[in-house]
Short mmCIF file of C-alpha atoms in Angstrom, two decimals:
data_model
loop_
_atom_site.label_atom_id
_atom_site.label_comp_id
_atom_site.label_asym_id
_atom_site.label_seq_id
_atom_site.Cartn_x
_atom_site.Cartn_y
_atom_site.Cartn_z
CA GLN A 215 -47.45 -85.29 49.07
CA GLN A 216 -47.69 -83.18 46.02
CA PRO A 217 -44.19 -82.01 44.71
CA VAL A 218 -43.66 -78.35 44.08
CA GLN A 219 -42.31 -77.10 40.67
CA SER A 220 -40.67 -73.97 39.75
CA PRO A 221 -41.08 -71.74 37.87
CA GLN A 222 -44.86 -71.87 37.42
CA ALA A 223 -44.57 -70.49 33.89
CA VAL A 224 -41.85 -69.55 31.47
CA ILE A 225 -41.73 -68.01 28.01
CA LEU A 226 -38.78 -68.78 25.76
CA ARG A 227 -37.74 -67.74 22.33
CA GLU A 228 -36.83 -70.61 19.91
CA GLY A 229 -33.28 -71.70 20.59
CA GLU A 230 -33.19 -70.64 24.24
CA ASP A 231 -32.71 -72.99 27.24
CA ALA A 232 -34.87 -73.53 30.25
CA VAL A 233 -34.66 -75.42 33.59
CA ILE A 234 -37.68 -76.66 35.44
CA ASN A 235 -37.28 -77.77 39.05
CA CYS A 236 -39.22 -80.27 41.12
CA SER A 237 -38.93 -80.55 44.92
CA SER A 238 -40.51 -82.92 47.32
CA SER A 239 -40.88 -82.74 51.07
CA LYS A 240 -40.78 -86.61 51.11
CA ALA A 241 -38.10 -89.04 50.16
CA LEU A 242 -38.05 -89.67 46.41
CA TYR A 243 -37.62 -93.10 44.99
CA SER A 244 -38.24 -92.15 41.36
CA VAL A 245 -39.17 -89.10 39.39
CA HIS A 246 -41.31 -89.24 36.19
CA TRP A 247 -41.44 -86.36 33.78
CA TYR A 248 -44.44 -85.82 31.56
CA ARG A 249 -45.41 -83.13 29.10
CA GLN A 250 -49.07 -82.13 28.37
CA LYS A 251 -50.03 -80.10 25.34
CA HIS A 252 -53.21 -78.11 25.60
CA GLY A 253 -56.29 -80.30 25.33
CA GLU A 254 -54.32 -83.43 25.24
CA ALA A 255 -53.17 -86.21 27.65
CA PRO A 256 -49.89 -86.16 29.53
CA VAL A 257 -47.17 -87.89 27.59
CA PHE A 258 -44.29 -89.67 29.22
CA LEU A 259 -40.80 -88.15 28.73
CA MET A 260 -38.44 -89.93 31.05
CA ILE A 261 -38.02 -91.54 34.39
CA LEU A 262 -35.13 -91.27 36.85
CA LEU A 263 -34.45 -93.87 39.48
CA LYS A 264 -31.26 -93.42 41.25
CA GLY A 265 -29.79 -90.50 43.03
CA GLY A 266 -27.58 -88.50 40.75
CA GLU A 267 -28.95 -90.20 37.70
CA GLN A 268 -29.15 -88.14 34.55
CA LYS A 269 -31.05 -89.02 31.44
CA GLY A 270 -31.36 -87.48 28.10
CA HIS A 271 -34.01 -87.53 25.35
CA ASP A 272 -33.14 -85.47 22.30
CA LYS A 273 -32.42 -82.03 23.67
CA ILE A 274 -34.31 -82.71 26.89
CA SER A 275 -32.47 -84.11 29.85
CA ALA A 276 -33.00 -84.42 33.58
CA SER A 277 -31.19 -84.99 36.78
CA PHE A 278 -32.18 -86.45 40.10
CA ASN A 279 -30.66 -85.48 43.44
CA GLU A 280 -31.99 -87.97 45.94
CA LYS A 281 -30.41 -86.26 48.98
CA LYS A 282 -31.98 -82.92 48.14
CA GLN A 283 -35.27 -84.59 47.14
CA GLN A 284 -35.16 -82.68 43.89
CA SER A 285 -35.18 -83.25 40.13
CA SER A 286 -34.53 -80.85 37.34
CA LEU A 287 -35.58 -80.97 33.72
CA TYR A 288 -33.29 -79.23 31.16
CA LEU A 289 -34.54 -78.08 27.81
CA THR A 290 -31.86 -76.90 25.50
CA ALA A 291 -32.12 -75.12 22.20
CA SER A 292 -35.92 -75.10 22.64
CA GLN A 293 -38.25 -75.68 19.68
CA LEU A 294 -41.82 -74.59 19.12
CA SER A 295 -42.90 -78.19 19.74
CA TYR A 296 -41.68 -78.01 23.40
CA SER A 297 -44.59 -75.84 24.32
CA GLY A 298 -46.80 -77.33 26.90
CA THR A 299 -47.20 -77.91 30.62
CA TYR A 300 -44.49 -80.01 32.21
CA PHE A 301 -45.18 -82.23 35.22
CA CYS A 302 -42.98 -84.10 37.50
CA GLY A 303 -44.43 -87.13 39.21
CA THR A 304 -43.11 -89.00 42.18
CA GLY A 305 -43.93 -92.63 42.73
CA GLY A 306 -45.97 -93.66 45.70
CA GLY A 307 -44.59 -97.20 45.77
CA GLN A 308 -47.68 -99.01 46.71
CA THR A 309 -47.76 -102.78 46.26
CA GLY A 310 -49.47 -103.60 42.97
CA ALA A 311 -49.47 -100.00 41.66
CA ASN A 312 -47.30 -97.02 41.18
CA ASN A 313 -49.59 -94.09 41.98
CA LEU A 314 -47.95 -90.97 40.73
CA PHE A 315 -48.21 -87.73 42.74
CA PHE A 316 -47.79 -85.05 40.18
CA GLY A 317 -46.23 -81.65 40.76
CA THR A 318 -47.91 -78.29 40.40
CA GLY A 319 -46.91 -78.10 36.74
CA THR A 320 -44.77 -75.63 34.73
CA ARG A 321 -46.27 -74.02 31.66
CA LEU A 322 -43.70 -73.56 28.96
CA THR A 323 -44.38 -71.39 25.94
CA VAL A 324 -41.81 -71.18 23.12
CA ILE A 325 -42.29 -68.28 20.71
CA PRO A 326 -40.63 -67.77 17.32
CA ASP B 287 -54.47 -98.34 17.14
CA THR B 288 -55.43 -96.36 20.27
CA ALA B 289 -53.59 -97.71 23.35
CA VAL B 290 -55.82 -96.26 26.05
CA SER B 291 -59.30 -94.99 25.09
CA GLN B 292 -61.98 -93.28 26.97
CA THR B 293 -65.61 -92.59 26.31
CA PRO B 294 -67.16 -90.19 26.22
CA LYS B 295 -64.73 -87.34 25.41
CA TYR B 296 -67.19 -84.69 26.72
CA LEU B 297 -69.93 -85.09 29.27
CA VAL B 298 -72.26 -82.27 30.27
CA THR B 299 -74.87 -83.09 32.95
CA GLN B 300 -76.87 -81.55 35.76
CA MET B 301 -76.12 -81.62 39.47
CA GLY B 302 -77.47 -84.65 41.19
CA ASN B 303 -77.26 -86.96 38.12
CA ASP B 304 -75.31 -90.22 37.95
CA LYS B 305 -72.85 -90.78 35.12
CA SER B 306 -70.15 -93.25 33.99
CA ILE B 307 -66.90 -92.87 32.14
CA LYS B 308 -65.47 -95.89 30.32
CA CYS B 309 -61.80 -96.71 29.88
CA GLU B 310 -60.19 -99.53 27.92
CA GLN B 311 -56.50 -100.29 27.18
CA ASN B 312 -55.18 -102.69 24.59
CA LEU B 313 -51.52 -102.70 25.93
CA GLY B 314 -51.82 -105.82 27.90
CA HIS B 315 -51.15 -103.89 31.08
CA ASP B 316 -52.17 -105.20 34.51
CA THR B 317 -52.55 -101.88 36.41
CA MET B 318 -55.03 -99.08 35.59
CA TYR B 319 -55.51 -95.69 37.18
CA TRP B 320 -57.90 -92.76 37.29
CA TYR B 321 -56.65 -89.24 37.64
CA LYS B 322 -58.56 -86.03 38.01
CA GLN B 323 -57.27 -82.74 36.58
CA ASP B 324 -59.03 -79.64 37.84
CA SER B 325 -59.41 -76.16 36.35
CA LYS B 326 -55.97 -75.11 37.72
CA LYS B 327 -54.43 -78.03 35.85
CA PHE B 328 -53.54 -79.96 39.04
CA LEU B 329 -53.42 -83.67 38.19
CA LYS B 330 -54.34 -85.92 41.11
CA ILE B 331 -54.51 -89.71 41.52
CA MET B 332 -57.96 -91.04 42.43
CA PHE B 333 -57.76 -94.85 42.14
CA SER B 334 -55.48 -97.58 41.03
CA TYR B 335 -56.38 -101.17 40.11
CA ASN B 336 -54.11 -104.14 39.67
CA ASN B 337 -55.66 -107.16 37.95
CA LYS B 338 -59.20 -106.01 38.69
CA GLU B 339 -58.47 -105.41 42.35
CA LEU B 340 -58.54 -101.96 44.08
CA ILE B 341 -55.05 -101.14 45.29
CA ILE B 342 -55.60 -97.64 46.73
CA ASN B 343 -58.30 -95.04 46.89
CA GLU B 344 -56.68 -91.67 47.45
CA THR B 345 -59.27 -90.10 49.73
CA VAL B 346 -61.96 -89.94 47.02
CA PRO B 347 -65.59 -89.47 48.13
CA ASN B 348 -67.55 -92.69 47.99
CA ARG B 349 -69.80 -91.18 45.31
CA PHE B 350 -67.07 -92.24 43.00
CA SER B 351 -66.95 -95.97 42.33
CA PRO B 352 -64.54 -97.59 39.96
CA LYS B 353 -65.46 -100.88 38.43
CA SER B 354 -63.09 -103.23 36.64
CA PRO B 355 -64.84 -106.10 34.73
CA ASP B 356 -61.46 -107.33 33.49
CA LYS B 357 -57.86 -106.09 33.47
CA ALA B 358 -58.32 -104.25 30.18
CA HIS B 359 -61.14 -102.06 31.45
CA LEU B 360 -61.57 -99.61 34.29
CA ASN B 361 -64.82 -97.66 34.34
CA LEU B 362 -65.62 -94.79 36.69
CA HIS B 363 -69.22 -94.38 37.96
CA ILE B 364 -70.09 -91.06 39.74
CA ASN B 365 -73.29 -90.75 41.79
CA SER B 366 -75.08 -87.50 42.78
CA LEU B 367 -72.77 -85.28 40.71
CA GLU B 368 -71.69 -81.98 42.30
CA LEU B 369 -70.43 -78.79 40.77
CA GLY B 370 -66.96 -79.51 42.19
CA ASP B 371 -66.74 -82.64 40.16
CA SER B 372 -66.33 -80.71 37.00
CA ALA B 373 -62.91 -81.53 35.74
CA VAL B 374 -61.02 -83.59 33.08
CA TYR B 375 -60.66 -87.23 34.08
CA PHE B 376 -57.77 -89.31 32.75
CA CYS B 377 -57.49 -92.92 32.70
CA ALA B 378 -54.00 -94.47 32.59
CA SER B 379 -52.42 -97.86 32.49
CA SER B 380 -49.04 -99.32 33.19
CA ASP B 381 -47.25 -102.66 33.33
CA TYR B 382 -46.49 -102.86 37.08
CA SER B 383 -43.02 -104.18 37.65
CA GLY B 384 -42.89 -104.30 41.46
CA GLY B 385 -40.98 -101.06 41.86
CA TYR B 386 -41.19 -97.49 40.79
CA THR B 387 -40.23 -97.92 37.18
CA ASP B 388 -43.41 -98.39 35.27
CA THR B 389 -44.36 -95.90 32.65
CA GLN B 390 -47.92 -94.79 32.63
CA TYR B 391 -49.86 -94.29 29.40
CA PHE B 392 -52.73 -91.87 29.51
CA GLY B 393 -56.02 -91.82 27.71
CA PRO B 394 -57.25 -88.73 25.87
CA GLY B 395 -59.34 -87.60 28.84
CA THR B 396 -63.08 -87.00 29.50
CA ARG B 397 -64.12 -83.41 30.20
CA LEU B 398 -66.98 -83.60 32.69
CA THR B 399 -69.03 -80.34 33.16
CA VAL B 400 -71.70 -80.29 35.90
CA LEU B 401 -74.28 -77.55 35.61
#
């Protein structure tokens, strides 16, 4: 059930753009994006619920293609603070809880 | 104020011991979770609880037993610790809304090392 993310790792210079992809073999009802800095807890970035939905958060945005069972996270004009590991999470949809099945993670490093 | 807190932050113990990790949230959420993050950074759901009741146990060995005395607390007790249990354990909470929309807030994590 674990989604697959690509690339596994990426190094950017400040100001460059990046795309992180998340693919699932199962139907997606929602996609959650989190960022985890080294030694810290994952922090929520955004959630996408409908097919084709796009959301933005500062210079970080995401899209959700329900048919292709994919989501992509777009980071534009990257800043040093964007460094960290990005996880997509797909909701399990249990009654009473929303267990997230996280992807394999993408390690993003932004250098000056 | 810390929203989701865990204690201890670090736990080093010998194989075969029993240990507990505590989690508390002051967000008023009704659902809490335990996740395990291994050395390769894979983050995997273990348990979820809604209003003190177990919702799902994602194929976790029964050496792991969650206990929820009230909806603000979800503790994790581990019996007969094994080397493979070494990982970072994260507690999380959310305000379950009946769909897929709830945002989960994670605690700072507990790094467990089994020697």
